[in-house]
Coordinates of N, CA and C in Angstrom, one line a residue:
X1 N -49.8 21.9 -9.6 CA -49.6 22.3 -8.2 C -48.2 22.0 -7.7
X2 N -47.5 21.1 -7.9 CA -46.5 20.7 -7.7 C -45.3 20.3 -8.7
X3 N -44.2 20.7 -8.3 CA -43.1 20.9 -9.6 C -43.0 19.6 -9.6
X4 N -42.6 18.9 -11.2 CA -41.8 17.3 -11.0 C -40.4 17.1 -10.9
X5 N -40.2 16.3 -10.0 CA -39.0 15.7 -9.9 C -38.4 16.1 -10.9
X6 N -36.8 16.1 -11.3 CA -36.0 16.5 -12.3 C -34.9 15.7 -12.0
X7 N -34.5 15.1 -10.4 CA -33.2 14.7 -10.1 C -33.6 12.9 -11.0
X8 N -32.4 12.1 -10.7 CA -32.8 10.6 -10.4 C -32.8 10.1 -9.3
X9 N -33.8 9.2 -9.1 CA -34.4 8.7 -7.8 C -33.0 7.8 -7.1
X10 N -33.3 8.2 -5.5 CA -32.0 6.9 -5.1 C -31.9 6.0 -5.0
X11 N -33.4 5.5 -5.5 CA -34.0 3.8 -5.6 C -33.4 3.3 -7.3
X12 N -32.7 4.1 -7.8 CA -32.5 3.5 -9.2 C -31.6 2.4 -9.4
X13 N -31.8 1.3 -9.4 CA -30.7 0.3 -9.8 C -29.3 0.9 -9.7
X14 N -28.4 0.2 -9.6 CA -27.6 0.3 -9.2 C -26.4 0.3 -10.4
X15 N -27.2 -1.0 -11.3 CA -26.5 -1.2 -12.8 C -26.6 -0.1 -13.7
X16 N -27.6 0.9 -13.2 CA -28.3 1.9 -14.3 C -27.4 2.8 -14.0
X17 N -26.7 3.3 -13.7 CA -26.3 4.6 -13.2 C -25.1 4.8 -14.4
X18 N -24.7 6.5 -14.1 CA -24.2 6.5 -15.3 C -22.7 6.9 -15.2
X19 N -21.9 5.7 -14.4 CA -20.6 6.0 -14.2 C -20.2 4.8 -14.3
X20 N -19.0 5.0 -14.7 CA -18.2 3.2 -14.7 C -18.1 2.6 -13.6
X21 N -18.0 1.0 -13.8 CA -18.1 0.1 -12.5 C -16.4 -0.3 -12.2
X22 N -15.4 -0.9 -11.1 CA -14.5 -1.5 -11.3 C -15.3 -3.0 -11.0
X23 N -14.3 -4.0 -11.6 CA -14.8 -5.2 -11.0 C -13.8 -5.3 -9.4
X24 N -14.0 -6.3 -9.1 CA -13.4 -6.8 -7.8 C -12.2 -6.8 -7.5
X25 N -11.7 -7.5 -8.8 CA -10.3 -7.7 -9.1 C -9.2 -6.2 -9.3
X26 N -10.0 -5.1 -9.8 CA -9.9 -3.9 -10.5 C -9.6 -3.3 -9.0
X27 N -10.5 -3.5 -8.3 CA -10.6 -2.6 -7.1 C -9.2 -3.2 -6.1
X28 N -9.0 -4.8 -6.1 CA -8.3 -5.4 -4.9 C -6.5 -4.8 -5.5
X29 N -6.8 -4.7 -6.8 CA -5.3 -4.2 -7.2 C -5.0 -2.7 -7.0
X30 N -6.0 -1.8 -6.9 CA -6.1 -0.8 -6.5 C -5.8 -0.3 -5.1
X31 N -6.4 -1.4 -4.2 CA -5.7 -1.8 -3.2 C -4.8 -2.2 -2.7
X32 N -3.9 -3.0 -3.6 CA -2.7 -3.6 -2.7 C -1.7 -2.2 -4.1
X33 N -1.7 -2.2 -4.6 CA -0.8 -1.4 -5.1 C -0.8 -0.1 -4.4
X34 N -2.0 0.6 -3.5 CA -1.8 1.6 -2.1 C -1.2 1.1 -1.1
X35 N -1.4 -0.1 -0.4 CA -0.5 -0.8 0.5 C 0.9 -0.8 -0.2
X36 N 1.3 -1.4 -0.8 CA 2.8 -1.8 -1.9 C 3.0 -0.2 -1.7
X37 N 2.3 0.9 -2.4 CA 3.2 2.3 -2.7 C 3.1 2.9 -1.1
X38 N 2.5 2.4 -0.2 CA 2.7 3.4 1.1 C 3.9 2.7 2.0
X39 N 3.9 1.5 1.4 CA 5.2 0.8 2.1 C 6.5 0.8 1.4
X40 N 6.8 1.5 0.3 CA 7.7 1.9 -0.3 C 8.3 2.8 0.2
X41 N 7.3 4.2 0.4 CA 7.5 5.4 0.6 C 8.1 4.9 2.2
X42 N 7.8 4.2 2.9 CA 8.2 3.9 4.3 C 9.7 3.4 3.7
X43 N 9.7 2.5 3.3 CA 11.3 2.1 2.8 C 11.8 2.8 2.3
X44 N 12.1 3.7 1.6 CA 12.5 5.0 1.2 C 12.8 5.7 2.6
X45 N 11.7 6.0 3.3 CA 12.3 6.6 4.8 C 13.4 6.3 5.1
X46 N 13.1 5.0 5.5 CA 14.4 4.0 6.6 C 15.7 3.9 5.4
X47 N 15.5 3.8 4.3 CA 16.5 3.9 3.2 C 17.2 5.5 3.6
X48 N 16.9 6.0 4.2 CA 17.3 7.5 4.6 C 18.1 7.7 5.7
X49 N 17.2 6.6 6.7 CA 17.9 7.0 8.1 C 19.0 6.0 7.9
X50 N 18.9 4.6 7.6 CA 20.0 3.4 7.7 C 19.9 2.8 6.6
X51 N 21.0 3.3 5.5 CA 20.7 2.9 4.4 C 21.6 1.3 4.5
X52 N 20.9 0.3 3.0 CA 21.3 -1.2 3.4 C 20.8 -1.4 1.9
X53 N 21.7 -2.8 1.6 CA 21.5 -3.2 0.7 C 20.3 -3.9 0.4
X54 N 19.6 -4.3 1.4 CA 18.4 -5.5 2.0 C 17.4 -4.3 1.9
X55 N 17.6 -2.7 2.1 CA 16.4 -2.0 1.9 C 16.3 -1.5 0.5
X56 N 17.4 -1.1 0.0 CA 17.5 -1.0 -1.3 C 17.0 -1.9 -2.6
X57 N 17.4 -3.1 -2.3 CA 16.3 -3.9 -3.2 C 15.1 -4.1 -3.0
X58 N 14.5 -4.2 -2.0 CA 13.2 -4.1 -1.6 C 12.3 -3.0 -2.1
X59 N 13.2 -1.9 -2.1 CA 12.8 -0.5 -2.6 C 12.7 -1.1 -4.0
X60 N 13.3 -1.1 -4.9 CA 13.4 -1.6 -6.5 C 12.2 -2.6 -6.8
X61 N 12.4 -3.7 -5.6 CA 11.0 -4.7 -6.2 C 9.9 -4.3 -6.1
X62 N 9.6 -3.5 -4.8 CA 8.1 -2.7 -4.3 C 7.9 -1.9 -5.7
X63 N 8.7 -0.6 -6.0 CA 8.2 -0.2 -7.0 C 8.0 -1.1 -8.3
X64 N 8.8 -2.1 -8.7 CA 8.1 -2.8 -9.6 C 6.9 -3.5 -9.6
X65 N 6.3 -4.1 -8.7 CA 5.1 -4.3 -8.2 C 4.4 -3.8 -8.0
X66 N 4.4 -2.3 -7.3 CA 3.3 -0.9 -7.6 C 3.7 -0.6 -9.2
X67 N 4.5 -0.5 -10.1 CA 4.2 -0.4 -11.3 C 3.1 -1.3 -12.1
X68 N 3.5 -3.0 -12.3 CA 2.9 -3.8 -12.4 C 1.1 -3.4 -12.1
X69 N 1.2 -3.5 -11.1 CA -0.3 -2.8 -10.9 C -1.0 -2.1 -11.5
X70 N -0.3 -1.0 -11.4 CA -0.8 0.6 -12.0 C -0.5 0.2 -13.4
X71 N -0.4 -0.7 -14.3 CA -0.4 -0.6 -15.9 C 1.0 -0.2 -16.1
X72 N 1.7 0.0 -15.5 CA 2.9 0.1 -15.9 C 3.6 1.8 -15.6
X73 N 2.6 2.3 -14.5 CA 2.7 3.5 -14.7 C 3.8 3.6 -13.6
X74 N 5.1 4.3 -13.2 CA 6.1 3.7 -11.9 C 5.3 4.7 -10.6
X75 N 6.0 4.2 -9.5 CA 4.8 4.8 -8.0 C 6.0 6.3 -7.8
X76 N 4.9 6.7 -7.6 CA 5.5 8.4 -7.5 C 6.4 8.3 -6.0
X77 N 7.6 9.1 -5.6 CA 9.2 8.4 -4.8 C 9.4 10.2 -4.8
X78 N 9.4 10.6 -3.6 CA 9.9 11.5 -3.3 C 11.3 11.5 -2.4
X79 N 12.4 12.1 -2.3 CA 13.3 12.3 -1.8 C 13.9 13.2 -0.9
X80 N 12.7 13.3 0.1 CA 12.5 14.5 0.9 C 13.5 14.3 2.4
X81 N 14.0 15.2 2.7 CA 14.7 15.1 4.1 C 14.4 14.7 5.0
X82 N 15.2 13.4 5.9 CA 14.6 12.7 6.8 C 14.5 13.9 8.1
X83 N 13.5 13.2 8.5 CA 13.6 14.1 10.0 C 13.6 13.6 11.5
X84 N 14.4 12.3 11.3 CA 14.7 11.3 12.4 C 13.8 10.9 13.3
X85 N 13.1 10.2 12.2 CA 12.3 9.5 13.7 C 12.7 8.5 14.4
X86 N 11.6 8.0 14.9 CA 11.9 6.9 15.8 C 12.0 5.5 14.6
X87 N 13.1 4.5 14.6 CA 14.0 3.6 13.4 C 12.5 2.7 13.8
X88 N 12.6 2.2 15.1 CA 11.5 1.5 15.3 C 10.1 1.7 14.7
X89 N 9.4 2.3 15.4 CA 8.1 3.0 14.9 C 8.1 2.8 12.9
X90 N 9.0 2.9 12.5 CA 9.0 3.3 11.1 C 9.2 1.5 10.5
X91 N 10.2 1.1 11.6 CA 9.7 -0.5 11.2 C 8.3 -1.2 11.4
X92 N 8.0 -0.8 12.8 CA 6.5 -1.0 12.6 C 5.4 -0.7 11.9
X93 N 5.2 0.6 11.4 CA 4.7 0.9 10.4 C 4.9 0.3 8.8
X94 N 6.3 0.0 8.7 CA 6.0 -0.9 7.6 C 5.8 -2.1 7.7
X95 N 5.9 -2.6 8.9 CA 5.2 -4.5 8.9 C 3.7 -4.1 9.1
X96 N 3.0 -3.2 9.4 CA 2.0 -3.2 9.4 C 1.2 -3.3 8.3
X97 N 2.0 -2.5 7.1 CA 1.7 -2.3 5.8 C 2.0 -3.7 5.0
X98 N 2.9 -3.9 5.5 CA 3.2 -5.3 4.6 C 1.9 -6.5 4.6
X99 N 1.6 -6.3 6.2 CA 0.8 -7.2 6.4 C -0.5 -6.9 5.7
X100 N -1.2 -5.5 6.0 CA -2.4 -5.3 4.5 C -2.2 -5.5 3.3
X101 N -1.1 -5.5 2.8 CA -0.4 -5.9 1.6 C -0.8 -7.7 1.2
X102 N -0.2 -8.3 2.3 CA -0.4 -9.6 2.3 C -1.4 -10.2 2.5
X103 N -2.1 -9.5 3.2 CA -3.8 -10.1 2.9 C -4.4 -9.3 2.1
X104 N -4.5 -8.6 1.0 CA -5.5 -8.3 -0.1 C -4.2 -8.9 -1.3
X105 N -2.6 -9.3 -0.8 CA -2.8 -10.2 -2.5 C -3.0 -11.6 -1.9
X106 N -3.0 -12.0 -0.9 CA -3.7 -13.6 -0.7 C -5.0 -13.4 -1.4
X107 N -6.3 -12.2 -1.2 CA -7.5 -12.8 -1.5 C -7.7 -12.4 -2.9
X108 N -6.7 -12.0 -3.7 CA -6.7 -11.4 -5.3 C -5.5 -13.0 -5.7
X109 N -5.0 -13.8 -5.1 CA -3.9 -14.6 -5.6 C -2.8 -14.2 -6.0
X110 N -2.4 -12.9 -5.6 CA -1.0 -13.0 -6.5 C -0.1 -13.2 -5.4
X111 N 0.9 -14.1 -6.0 CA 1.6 -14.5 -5.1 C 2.7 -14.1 -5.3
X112 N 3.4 -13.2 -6.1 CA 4.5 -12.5 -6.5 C 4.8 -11.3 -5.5
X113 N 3.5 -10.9 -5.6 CA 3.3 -9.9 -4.3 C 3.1 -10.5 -2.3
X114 N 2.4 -11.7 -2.8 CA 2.4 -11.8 -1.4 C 3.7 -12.4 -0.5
X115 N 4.3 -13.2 -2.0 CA 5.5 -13.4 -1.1 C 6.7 -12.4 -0.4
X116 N 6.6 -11.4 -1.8 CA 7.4 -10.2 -1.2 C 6.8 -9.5 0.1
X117 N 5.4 -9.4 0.3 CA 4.7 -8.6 1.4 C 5.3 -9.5 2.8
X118 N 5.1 -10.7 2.5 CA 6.0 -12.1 3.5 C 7.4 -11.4 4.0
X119 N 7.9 -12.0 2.9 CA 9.5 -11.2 3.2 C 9.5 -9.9 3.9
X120 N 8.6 -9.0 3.4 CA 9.2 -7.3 4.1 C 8.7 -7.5 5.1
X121 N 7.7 -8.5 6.1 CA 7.5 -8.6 7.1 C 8.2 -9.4 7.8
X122 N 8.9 -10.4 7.5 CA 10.2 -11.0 7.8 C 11.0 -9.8 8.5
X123 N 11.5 -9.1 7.5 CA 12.4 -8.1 7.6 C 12.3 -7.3 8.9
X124 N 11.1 -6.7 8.4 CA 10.8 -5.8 9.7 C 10.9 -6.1 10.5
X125 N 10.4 -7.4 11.0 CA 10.0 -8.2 12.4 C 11.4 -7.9 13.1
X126 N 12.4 -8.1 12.2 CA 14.3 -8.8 12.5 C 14.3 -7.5 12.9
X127 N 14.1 -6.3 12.0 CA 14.7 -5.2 12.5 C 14.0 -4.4 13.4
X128 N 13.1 -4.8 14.5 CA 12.4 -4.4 15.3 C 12.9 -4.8 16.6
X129 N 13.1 -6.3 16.4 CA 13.9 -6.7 17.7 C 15.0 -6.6 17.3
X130 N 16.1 -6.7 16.8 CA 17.3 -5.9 16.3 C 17.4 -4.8 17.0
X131 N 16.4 -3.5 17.0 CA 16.4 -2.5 17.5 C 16.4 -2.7 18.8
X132 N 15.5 -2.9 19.7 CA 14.8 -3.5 20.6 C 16.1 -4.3 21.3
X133 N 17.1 -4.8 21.1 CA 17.7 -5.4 21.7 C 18.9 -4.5 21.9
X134 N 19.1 -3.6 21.3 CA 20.6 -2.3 21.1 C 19.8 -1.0 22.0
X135 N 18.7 -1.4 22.5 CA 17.8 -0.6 22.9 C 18.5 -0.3 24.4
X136 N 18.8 0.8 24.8 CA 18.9 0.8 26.5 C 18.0 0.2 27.3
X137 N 18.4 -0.4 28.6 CA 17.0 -1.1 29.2 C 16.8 0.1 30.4

């Protein structure tokens, strides 16, 4: 009278299923190496509008760190034409990143990363009031 089931149920274990797992650790690097490469790509911006030797390296270390992550694969860097935004805004957006950066490698321990995510939020902070003070009132 009635067809059977054919799918698998959504009550099935969770272990059972038939796709790979990441562990924790798999996933939190997957994480900070998205933080690390979206804060790149922001340095790379600002590397556009005011280029500096303080952004420049930072650019070089971030990608080594999103490499490191990724197995060694380097973070994909496009070179696309700036379109002048606001210097601020684009500082703030990167301390904001740095700062998710900095708390997912505090709770994975790496501290190679977190100290750099430290520093670029250093950075930022300076060049925000920096801005902010060249700012008209």
């Amino acid at each position: 009278m009635y067809e059977p089931i054919r799918t698998k149920s959504v009550h099935t274990p969770v272990g059972s299923a038939d796709f790979p797992h990441r562990s924790r650790e798999e996933e939190l690097d997957i994480q900070l190496a998205g933080h690390l490469g979206a804060l790149l790509a922001v340095t790379d911006e600002l590397r556009g509008l005011s280029p500096s030797a303080d952004l420049d390296a930072a650019a070089e270390r971030l990608a080594r760190q999103v490499s490191r992550l990724r197995g060694g694969r380097p973070p994909v860097r496009t070179s696309a034409g700036v379109h002048e935004p606001q210097l601020v805004a684009l500082h703030e957006r990167a301390h904001a990143l740095a700062g998710r950066a900095l708390v997912v490698a505090a709770s994975r321990a790496d501290t190679a990363a977190a100290i750099l995510a430290a520093e670029r939020m250093d950075a930022h902070t300076a060049a925000i009031a920096g801005a902010r003070e060249l700012a008209p009132h």
